[in-house]
Each structure stands twice: as structure tokens, then as C-alpha cells.
Short mmCIF file of C-alpha atoms in Angstrom, two decimals:
data_model
loop_
_atom_site.label_atom_id
_atom_site.label_comp_id
_atom_site.label_asym_id
_atom_site.label_seq_id
_atom_site.Cartn_x
_atom_site.Cartn_y
_atom_site.Cartn_z
CA MET A 1 -105.39 -41.34 -19.76
CA ARG A 2 -104.39 -39.06 -16.85
CA GLU A 3 -101.93 -41.51 -15.55
CA LYS A 4 -100.45 -41.97 -18.96
CA GLY A 5 -100.47 -38.20 -19.62
CA GLY A 6 -99.07 -37.30 -16.20
CA HIS A 7 -95.69 -39.01 -16.47
CA PRO A 8 -94.19 -36.86 -19.20
CA PHE A 9 -95.15 -33.64 -17.37
CA ARG A 10 -93.47 -34.79 -14.17
CA GLY A 11 -90.24 -35.67 -16.06
CA SER A 12 -90.06 -32.28 -17.69
CA ARG A 13 -90.33 -30.54 -14.32
CA ILE A 14 -87.50 -32.64 -12.98
CA ALA A 15 -85.35 -31.81 -15.99
CA ALA A 16 -86.08 -28.10 -15.56
CA ALA A 17 -85.12 -28.24 -11.87
CA VAL A 18 -81.84 -29.98 -12.71
CA ALA A 19 -81.08 -27.36 -15.37
CA ILE A 20 -81.84 -24.52 -12.97
CA GLY A 21 -79.61 -26.15 -10.33
CA VAL A 22 -76.75 -26.53 -12.76
CA LEU A 23 -77.15 -22.91 -13.84
CA LEU A 24 -77.17 -21.65 -10.26
CA GLY A 25 -74.10 -23.73 -9.52
CA CYS A 26 -72.25 -22.17 -12.43
CA VAL A 27 -73.24 -18.71 -11.28
CA CYS A 28 -72.05 -19.42 -7.70
CA ALA A 29 -68.87 -21.00 -8.94
CA PHE A 30 -68.14 -17.92 -10.99
CA ALA A 31 -69.14 -15.42 -8.26
CA PHE A 32 -67.52 -17.23 -5.32
CA PRO A 33 -64.46 -19.07 -6.64
CA ASN A 34 -63.12 -19.65 -3.10
CA GLY A 35 -66.47 -20.68 -1.66
CA PHE A 36 -68.84 -18.99 0.73
CA PHE A 37 -66.62 -19.66 3.81
CA SER A 38 -63.16 -18.97 2.31
CA PRO A 39 -60.12 -19.10 4.66
CA ALA A 40 -58.40 -16.40 2.53
CA PRO A 41 -58.98 -13.49 4.98
CA LEU A 42 -57.41 -15.51 7.75
CA MET A 43 -54.50 -16.41 5.55
CA ARG A 44 -54.09 -12.78 4.55
CA ASN A 45 -54.12 -11.81 8.18
CA ARG A 46 -51.60 -14.48 8.86
CA ARG A 47 -49.42 -13.19 6.02
CA LEU A 48 -49.70 -9.58 7.24
CA SER A 49 -48.85 -10.66 10.72
CA LYS A 50 -45.80 -12.45 9.39
CA SER A 51 -44.73 -9.38 7.44
CA ASP A 52 -45.21 -7.24 10.49
CA LEU A 53 -43.03 -9.64 12.44
CA GLU A 54 -40.37 -9.52 9.74
CA ILE A 55 -40.39 -5.69 9.75
CA GLY A 56 -40.20 -5.65 13.54
CA SER A 57 -37.35 -8.11 13.41
CA LEU A 58 -35.50 -5.93 10.92
CA SER A 59 -36.04 -2.86 13.13
CA CYS A 60 -34.60 -4.69 16.08
CA GLU A 61 -31.67 -5.88 14.01
CA SER A 62 -31.05 -2.30 12.69
CA SER A 63 -31.15 -0.90 16.22
CA GLU A 64 -28.70 -3.54 17.35
CA LYS A 65 -26.40 -2.80 14.41
CA ILE A 66 -26.55 0.95 15.10
CA SER A 67 -25.73 0.30 18.75
CA MET A 68 -22.84 -1.93 17.71
CA LEU A 69 -21.54 0.72 15.28
CA LYS A 70 -21.75 3.37 17.99
CA THR A 71 -19.83 1.09 20.33
CA ASP A 72 -17.19 0.48 17.63
CA ILE A 73 -16.84 4.21 16.99
CA MET A 74 -16.44 4.90 20.69
CA GLY A 75 -13.90 2.13 20.87
CA LEU A 76 -11.94 3.56 17.94
CA THR A 77 -12.06 7.01 19.52
CA GLY A 78 -10.67 5.60 22.72
CA LYS A 79 -7.97 3.72 20.79
CA ASN A 80 -7.11 6.90 18.88
CA ALA A 81 -6.67 8.81 22.13
CA GLU A 82 -4.59 5.95 23.48
CA LEU A 83 -2.42 5.95 20.33
CA LYS A 84 -1.92 9.70 20.63
CA LYS A 85 -0.81 9.24 24.23
CA GLN A 86 1.58 6.49 23.15
CA VAL A 87 3.02 8.77 20.47
CA ARG A 88 3.53 11.54 23.04
CA ASP A 89 5.15 9.09 25.45
CA LEU A 90 7.46 7.74 22.75
CA THR A 91 8.37 11.28 21.66
CA GLU A 92 9.28 12.18 25.22
CA LYS A 93 11.33 9.01 25.54
CA LEU A 94 13.15 9.89 22.34
CA ARG A 95 13.88 13.38 23.61
CA PHE A 96 15.15 12.05 26.91
CA ALA A 97 17.31 9.56 25.05
CA GLU A 98 18.80 12.37 22.97
CA GLN A 99 19.52 14.26 26.19
CA GLY A 100 21.64 11.38 27.44
CA LYS A 101 25.25 10.78 26.56
CA GLY A 102 24.40 10.13 22.95
CA HIS A 103 25.40 6.49 22.80
CA ALA A 104 23.90 4.59 19.91
CA HIS A 105 22.75 1.65 21.99
CA GLU A 106 20.64 3.96 24.15
CA LYS A 107 18.77 5.13 21.06
CA ASN A 108 18.14 1.52 20.09
CA VAL A 109 16.70 0.79 23.53
CA VAL A 110 14.24 3.65 23.04
CA SER A 111 13.16 2.52 19.58
CA GLY A 112 13.00 -1.11 20.71
CA GLU A 113 14.98 -2.48 17.80
CA GLN A 114 17.99 -1.78 15.65
CA PRO A 115 17.13 -0.30 12.25
CA LYS A 116 17.93 -2.09 9.03
CA ALA A 117 19.69 -0.31 6.19
CA GLY A 118 17.56 0.23 3.10
CA PRO A 119 18.56 -0.26 -0.55
CA PHE A 120 21.63 1.45 -1.95
CA GLY A 121 21.16 5.19 -2.33
CA THR A 122 18.12 5.39 -0.05
CA VAL A 123 19.79 5.54 3.38
CA LYS A 124 19.72 8.93 5.08
CA SER A 125 21.09 9.66 8.54
CA LEU A 126 19.27 11.66 11.19
CA ARG A 127 19.84 15.33 10.39
CA THR A 128 17.43 17.20 12.59
CA LEU A 129 17.63 16.36 16.28
CA PRO A 130 14.60 16.83 18.55
CA THR A 131 14.43 19.94 20.68
CA VAL A 132 14.68 19.92 24.47
CA LEU A 133 11.67 20.03 26.73
CA PRO A 134 11.13 23.68 27.70
CA ASP A 135 11.88 24.49 31.33
CA GLU A 136 10.22 27.77 32.34
CA SER A 137 11.59 27.48 35.88
CA VAL A 138 14.98 28.54 34.49
CA ASN A 139 13.76 32.12 34.04
CA PRO A 140 10.00 32.74 34.44
CA ARG A 141 10.32 36.47 33.69
CA LEU A 142 12.11 35.84 30.41
CA ALA A 143 9.66 33.06 29.55
CA LYS A 144 6.70 35.46 29.78
CA LEU A 145 8.50 38.04 27.63
CA LEU A 146 9.40 35.53 24.94
CA GLU A 147 5.78 34.38 24.69
CA LYS A 148 4.90 37.90 23.58
CA VAL A 149 7.89 38.57 21.30
CA ALA A 150 8.69 35.28 19.56
CA VAL A 151 6.93 34.03 16.44
CA ARG A 152 6.69 30.23 16.10
CA LYS A 153 9.21 29.93 18.97
CA GLU A 154 11.87 31.91 17.05
CA LEU A 155 13.37 35.37 17.42
CA ILE A 156 16.38 37.55 16.64
CA VAL A 157 18.48 38.41 19.69
CA ALA A 158 21.21 41.04 19.97
CA LEU A 159 23.31 42.08 22.96
CA ALA A 160 24.17 45.77 23.26
CA ASN A 161 25.66 48.31 25.61
CA SER A 162 25.97 52.08 25.15
CA ASN A 163 29.28 51.72 23.30
CA VAL A 164 27.40 50.47 20.22
CA GLN A 165 24.30 52.66 20.47
CA SER A 166 24.72 54.33 17.06
CA MET A 167 25.02 51.01 15.27
CA LEU A 168 22.13 49.60 17.27
CA GLU A 169 19.91 52.40 15.97
CA VAL A 170 20.72 51.50 12.35
CA TRP A 171 20.22 47.81 13.26
CA TYR A 172 16.70 48.05 14.67
CA THR A 173 15.64 50.69 12.11
CA SER A 174 16.45 48.24 9.30
CA ILE A 175 14.54 45.47 11.10
CA LYS A 176 11.47 47.69 11.46
CA LYS A 177 11.74 48.72 7.80
CA VAL A 178 11.61 45.09 6.68
CA GLY A 179 8.70 44.40 9.05
CA ILE A 180 10.29 41.74 11.25
CA PRO A 181 8.23 41.52 14.47
CA ASN A 182 10.18 38.92 16.44
CA TYR A 183 13.38 40.57 17.66
CA LEU A 184 14.76 41.42 21.08
CA VAL A 185 17.63 43.51 22.45
CA VAL A 186 19.38 42.23 25.56
CA ALA A 187 20.15 45.58 27.17
CA LEU A 188 23.43 45.45 29.06
CA ASP A 189 23.15 48.89 30.64
CA ASP A 190 20.57 51.55 31.47
CA GLY A 191 21.46 53.67 28.46
CA ILE A 192 20.27 50.92 26.10
CA VAL A 193 17.17 50.38 28.22
CA ASN A 194 16.24 54.05 27.82
CA LEU A 195 16.98 53.96 24.09
CA CYS A 196 14.74 50.93 23.56
CA GLN A 197 11.92 52.34 25.66
CA SER A 198 11.90 55.62 23.76
CA ASN A 199 11.88 53.88 20.36
CA SER A 200 9.41 51.05 21.07
CA VAL A 201 12.10 48.40 20.72
CA PRO A 202 11.47 45.17 22.68
CA PHE A 203 14.23 44.63 25.21
CA TYR A 204 15.24 42.44 28.10
CA LYS A 205 17.30 43.57 31.08
CA ARG A 206 18.91 40.73 32.94
CA ASP A 207 18.96 40.39 36.68
CA PRO A 208 22.22 41.64 38.27
CA ASP A 209 25.16 39.27 37.80
CA ASP A 210 28.62 40.44 38.87
CA GLY A 211 30.36 38.01 36.54
CA ILE A 212 28.52 39.34 33.51
CA ASP A 213 27.82 42.95 34.47
CA SER A 214 31.48 43.90 34.80
CA VAL A 215 32.02 43.08 31.13
CA ALA A 216 28.56 44.05 29.90
CA LYS A 217 28.63 47.67 30.99
CA GLY A 218 32.07 48.72 29.79
CA GLY A 219 33.40 45.92 27.65
CA SER A 220 34.58 46.21 24.06
CA ASN A 221 32.66 44.77 21.12
CA HIS A 222 34.65 41.50 21.30
CA ALA A 223 34.26 41.25 25.08
CA VAL A 224 30.51 41.73 24.86
CA SER A 225 30.37 39.21 22.02
CA GLY A 226 31.79 36.57 24.34
CA LEU A 227 28.94 37.05 26.82
CA LYS A 228 26.27 35.87 24.42
CA PHE A 229 27.17 32.22 24.84
CA ARG A 230 26.25 32.35 28.51
CA ILE A 231 23.16 34.49 28.05
CA LEU A 232 21.74 32.51 25.12
CA ARG A 233 21.63 29.32 27.15
CA GLU A 234 18.47 30.42 28.97
CA PHE A 235 16.68 31.11 25.66
CA LEU A 236 17.42 27.58 24.48
CA GLN A 237 16.42 26.03 27.81
CA LEU A 238 13.07 27.77 27.46
CA GLY A 239 12.62 26.01 24.10
CA TYR A 240 13.26 28.92 21.70
CA SER A 241 15.35 28.96 18.54
CA VAL A 242 17.54 32.07 18.41
CA LEU A 243 18.98 33.98 15.48
CA LEU A 244 21.92 35.56 17.25
CA SER A 245 22.88 38.89 15.69
CA ASP A 246 25.65 41.39 16.19
CA VAL A 247 24.54 45.01 15.86
CA ASP A 248 26.82 45.83 12.89
CA ILE A 249 24.27 44.21 10.58
CA VAL A 250 21.76 45.73 8.17
CA TYR A 251 18.57 43.72 7.52
CA LEU A 252 17.14 43.84 4.00
CA GLN A 253 14.80 40.81 4.07
CA ASN A 254 13.25 38.64 6.75
CA PRO A 255 15.92 36.01 7.54
CA PHE A 256 13.38 33.51 8.86
CA ASP A 257 12.13 33.08 5.30
CA HIS A 258 15.56 31.78 4.25
CA LEU A 259 16.51 29.28 6.97
CA HIS A 260 16.47 25.50 6.57
CA ARG A 261 16.04 24.48 10.23
CA ASP A 262 17.59 21.07 9.56
CA SER A 263 20.70 21.51 11.70
CA ASP A 264 21.67 22.47 15.23
CA VAL A 265 23.52 25.53 13.93
CA GLU A 266 23.13 27.51 10.69
CA SER A 267 25.75 30.20 10.36
CA MET A 268 26.95 32.78 7.88
CA SER A 269 30.50 32.34 6.67
CA ASP A 270 33.54 34.57 6.67
CA GLY A 271 34.42 33.05 3.31
CA HIS A 272 34.39 35.27 0.22
CA ASN A 273 33.86 32.73 -2.59
CA ASN A 274 32.50 29.21 -3.07
CA MET A 275 35.74 27.52 -2.05
CA THR A 276 36.38 29.47 1.11
CA ALA A 277 32.75 29.61 2.23
CA TYR A 278 31.78 26.00 1.59
CA GLY A 279 35.09 24.13 1.81
CA TYR A 280 37.72 22.83 -0.56
CA ASN A 281 40.54 20.33 -0.99
CA ASP A 282 43.79 22.18 -0.27
CA VAL A 283 46.91 20.34 -1.46
CA PHE A 284 49.99 20.81 0.72
CA ASP A 285 53.28 20.52 -1.14
CA GLU A 286 56.43 19.24 0.62
CA PRO A 287 59.08 18.60 -2.06
CA THR A 288 61.53 16.89 0.34
CA MET A 289 59.08 13.96 0.60
CA GLY A 290 59.69 13.08 -3.05
CA TRP A 291 57.00 10.72 -4.33
CA ALA A 292 54.73 11.65 -1.37
CA ARG A 293 55.32 15.39 -1.62
CA TYR A 294 51.60 16.19 -2.06
CA ALA A 295 49.26 15.88 0.91
CA HIS A 296 45.58 16.65 0.64
CA THR A 297 43.91 18.73 3.33
CA MET A 298 40.35 19.94 3.79
CA ARG A 299 39.83 23.62 4.49
CA ILE A 300 36.90 25.91 5.15
CA TRP A 301 36.81 29.49 6.36
CA VAL A 302 35.32 30.01 9.75
CA TYR A 303 31.69 30.51 10.65
CA ASN A 304 30.85 33.98 11.84
CA SER A 305 29.90 33.92 15.52
CA GLY A 306 28.14 37.27 15.07
CA PHE A 307 25.29 35.82 13.05
CA PHE A 308 24.03 32.28 13.48
CA TYR A 309 20.74 30.46 13.98
CA ILE A 310 20.77 27.94 16.81
CA ARG A 311 18.03 25.44 17.67
CA PRO A 312 17.23 24.36 21.25
CA THR A 313 18.88 20.94 21.11
CA ILE A 314 21.29 19.18 23.45
CA PRO A 315 24.30 19.60 21.08
CA SER A 316 23.47 23.32 20.75
CA ILE A 317 23.39 23.83 24.51
CA GLU A 318 26.58 21.81 24.89
CA LEU A 319 28.21 24.08 22.28
CA LEU A 320 27.27 27.18 24.28
CA ASP A 321 28.57 25.59 27.48
CA ARG A 322 31.88 24.58 25.90
CA VAL A 323 32.54 28.00 24.41
CA ALA A 324 31.51 29.89 27.56
CA GLU A 325 33.69 27.66 29.73
CA ARG A 326 36.78 28.15 27.54
CA LEU A 327 36.26 31.92 27.35
CA SER A 328 35.98 32.13 31.15
CA ARG A 329 39.51 30.83 31.81
CA PRO A 330 43.00 31.85 30.67
CA PRO A 331 44.56 32.27 28.26
CA PRO A 332 42.36 34.93 26.63
CA ALA A 333 40.75 33.72 23.42
CA TRP A 334 38.68 35.14 20.60
CA ASP A 335 35.11 33.87 20.86
CA GLN A 336 34.81 33.25 17.11
CA ALA A 337 37.91 31.04 17.06
CA VAL A 338 36.67 29.02 20.03
CA PHE A 339 33.18 28.77 18.52
CA ASN A 340 34.58 27.20 15.33
CA GLU A 341 37.04 24.91 17.09
CA GLU A 342 34.26 23.41 19.17
CA LEU A 343 32.01 23.01 16.13
CA PHE A 344 34.58 21.45 13.78
CA PHE A 345 37.33 19.67 15.72
CA PRO A 346 36.75 15.88 15.69
CA SER A 347 37.24 13.57 18.64
CA HIS A 348 40.86 12.55 19.12
CA PRO A 349 43.06 11.30 21.99
CA GLY A 350 42.38 13.49 25.00
CA TYR A 351 39.42 15.30 23.42
CA ILE A 352 35.76 14.43 22.79
CA GLY A 353 34.36 16.35 19.85
CA LEU A 354 30.92 17.92 19.69
CA HIS A 355 28.33 15.93 17.72
CA ALA A 356 26.41 18.88 16.29
CA ALA A 357 24.83 19.22 12.84
CA LYS A 358 25.79 22.43 11.01
CA ARG A 359 24.90 24.26 7.82
CA THR A 360 26.63 27.11 6.00
CA LEU A 361 24.22 29.83 4.91
CA ASP A 362 24.24 31.19 1.36
CA MET A 363 27.09 33.71 1.23
CA TYR A 364 25.26 36.01 -1.21
CA LEU A 365 22.08 36.11 0.87
CA PHE A 366 23.86 36.31 4.22
CA MET A 367 26.66 38.54 3.02
CA ASN A 368 29.79 39.66 4.82
CA SER A 369 31.35 43.00 4.00
CA LYS A 370 34.35 41.47 2.23
CA VAL A 371 32.04 39.82 -0.30
CA LEU A 372 30.16 43.09 -0.75
CA PHE A 373 33.07 45.49 -1.13
CA LYS A 374 35.55 43.24 -2.97
CA THR A 375 33.19 41.39 -5.31
CA VAL A 376 29.50 42.26 -5.40
CA ARG A 377 29.67 46.04 -5.87
CA LYS A 378 32.02 45.55 -8.88
CA ASP A 379 29.86 42.95 -10.63
CA THR A 380 26.90 44.18 -12.70
CA LYS A 381 24.84 41.02 -12.16
CA LEU A 382 25.64 40.53 -8.48
CA LYS A 383 24.74 44.15 -7.75
CA LYS A 384 21.16 43.35 -8.73
CA LEU A 385 20.82 40.69 -6.03
CA MET A 386 19.07 41.65 -2.81
CA PRO A 387 20.82 40.12 0.23
CA VAL A 388 18.92 39.11 3.34
CA ILE A 389 21.50 40.83 5.53
CA VAL A 390 24.84 42.58 5.17
CA HIS A 391 27.24 42.11 8.06
CA VAL A 392 29.96 44.77 8.25
CA ASN A 393 32.36 42.40 9.99
CA TYR A 394 35.50 42.90 7.88
CA HIS A 395 35.79 46.66 8.34
CA PRO A 396 36.36 48.77 11.46
CA ASP A 397 34.58 51.84 10.00
CA LYS A 398 31.31 50.05 10.62
CA LEU A 399 28.79 52.84 11.05
CA PRO A 400 29.46 54.76 7.80
CA ARG A 401 29.52 51.51 5.82
CA MET A 402 26.23 50.40 7.41
CA LYS A 403 24.65 53.70 6.39
CA ALA A 404 26.05 53.29 2.86
CA VAL A 405 24.49 49.81 2.65
CA VAL A 406 21.11 51.33 3.57
CA GLU A 407 21.55 54.05 0.94
CA PHE A 408 22.50 51.53 -1.76
CA TYR A 409 19.94 48.76 -1.15
CA VAL A 410 17.05 50.62 0.49
CA ASN A 411 17.17 54.13 -0.95
CA GLY A 412 18.53 53.13 -4.37
CA LYS A 413 21.58 55.36 -4.38
CA LYS A 414 23.73 53.55 -6.93
CA ASP A 415 27.07 55.15 -6.02
CA ALA A 416 26.64 54.89 -2.23
CA LEU A 417 29.28 52.15 -1.91
CA ASP A 418 31.85 53.70 -4.26
CA PRO A 419 33.77 55.96 -1.82
CA PHE A 420 34.94 53.03 0.34
CA PRO A 421 38.12 51.02 -0.29
CA ASP A 422 38.02 47.24 -0.52
CA GLY A 423 39.81 46.89 2.79
CA SER A 424 40.70 49.36 5.51
CA ASP A 425 43.74 51.06 7.01
CA TRP A 426 45.37 49.70 10.11
#
């Protein structure tokens, strides 16, 4: 009975053990899905290590890129400096080429190639020539003075001796009134030196020169005017642009605000209307020629050599040399006539003309006394205009007319110009 009863009990215990084992297996499977000895931590470490390597690699690459960028920047900086040097060298070559004999093929050698013409209506010739290289060894004393007086390498210059002292006083008083700082008097005698010193007027006294001093100290207005072409040369050699001014001029505005600076010479005109000041077609009639009786000519009234702006270029210096040389030899000549002949006469057999660019200044801004007394003072609208300067060049009674100009334009005295005739007595 025991043996028969014992078998079922043993089977139930086995079944219970199997059930418990299955249950424990399920619990372990749920609690430890990757097993008791999972390789996951190692794999995670491996993954982290790989990430760390990737980050380190990126850091190295970034450092290398930064170094490369720094090298590129330094290289560009060096190239920029080299390009600047090349530009300076080419500029100097261009200036030297312009200082040569002016042949076109020499300019092409400097540029390296001949230029091509652009489309119709777009081609413009060279108007503004480069300035000369300053040479302070020409006159170190003057160079130091000009550094103090000039503004942007420009200044007004007037020559004066004691014969024109009264006009000089009106001249520099008007300049001070306008507030022009960059002006200089070339004192031709001790009287003008003393006048300038006592009135805080910047001046320059040249070193003794027998050829100049004999005219400078006792010469007439025209004789002194002829000296300026020799004296101005040093200013241009030092690299300064000069607004040459006679002393029979009243300043009402700053002339440097009204210049174009696109030519070698900008000058006021002796013309009194648009035709005479700026040029016109003058028809010459010769009836005996029949069908060809009419011949067309081009005319323009002369530039005034008592007021012109001149840039420090080779043509400008050549102009001064030509005029000074002609005035130094017989027959006697008027400096204004010679000045215009050298500026305007073209090359022809036996003569090589001057290749200088020129501009005529506005005749109502840079006004001569003929325009003022014959036209402007009689015109209601023109009387309201404010000139830059008035040059009393057409009238010998200069001082009273200069004072009248000051009264009319500066002090507002409306009838100040009325007492004077259009012209003057012989």
C-alpha cells in the first residue's frame, strides 16, 4: 500500500519543483534581460571611448584649421603689403614717365600695354597729370615754412615791394576777413618784411639774388609781376600748388572752395562776357576772295597772369621756365602776353608748343574790374551775386576802387561803386 501510495506523492513534488523553476526563470528573465554577465558595460565603455576619440579628432582638426586660417591671413597681409608696394612703385614709374619728354610710346612702356578705345561716347583723355616728386633740397628753408603755412599742399602767394604797400594792406585784410589761413607774401624788400611782421602776416624773404633783387626792390608793378615766374618754380618743385595773386585783388570768399584741380593751370580771364571769356568763332570777312570771302577763326581773350592756380606738374614747371626765359632776354615783353602765348600757341615749324591742360575760371566768381564796373553794378540780378574775388586789373586808380569793392560787398554800402566811371582817363 505504501509503495502504491508513494508514487503519486513523489510525482507531485517533481511537478512543483518544475513549476517553481519555471517561475524563477521568468522572474530572472524579466529582471536581467541581458543576463547576469552582460557585456553591455564594456560596450558602453567602448562606445564612450570611441566618442572621446571622435571629439579629440575634431579638436585636432579644428586646431589645424585655425592654424591654417591664421597662416592664410598672414599670407594675405603680406600680399596686401606687397601689392601696396607695387602700386607705389608703379605710381613712381608713372610720374617719372610723365617727367620725360612726353612721348606716347614711353607712357605705353610704363603701363606695359597700349590701351584699347572703349565704346563710342565713353572715351575720355587724361586730364589731370600727376604731380612731381617733391624735392626739399631745392630750398630747405622754404620747405619748412610751407609745411606750416600751406593747407593740403596749397596756398595763396603774392609778391610785393614797398611800392604797393597800401594795396597789400587791403589785400591781406580781405583775406583775414574771409578767414583764409593758407597765404604767404614774398617780401621783396625790408619795408614789406616790417609790415608783415607788425601785422602777423606770414611772409618769406628770399636769399640775396642780384638778378632778382635789382628789379624786386625798385621795379614797377609790371616788372615785379615778371619775377613771379622765376620765384614760383621753387614752390612747385617742393610739391605745392600755388594760387598766384597780384595785390590789387579783394577776397570775398575762399577761392580754394571754387577750384576744380583738374588742369595744370586754372586762370581768371580778362574777358567780359561769355564769348570773350570762354572763346568764340570769329568770322573774318575778305570780300576780294569772292566765294571764299569768309574765314572762320577761333578767338579767346587772354588769361590774367595776375591770378591763376598752378599745380606742381612738369608742364606747369615748363611753362614757368619758358616765360621766365623769354622775359629775361630782349626785346622787352609784357609777362601776361608771353604767359598766354606759351599756354595757347600750338606746335608749328620751328616751335614746339607746351602740352599743358588749362581751365578758364568762372568770370562772375573770379571777376575782373571791367566785368564789375561795366556790367555787374548796372544789373539788378548780377549785383546780388557774391564774387570769390574782384581783381582791379582794368583800372589804374586801383586803391580807391579796391576800397569801394570792400564797401559794396563787405560793408553793404549800395552806392559805393557809383562814383566811378566804366573806364578811366589816360
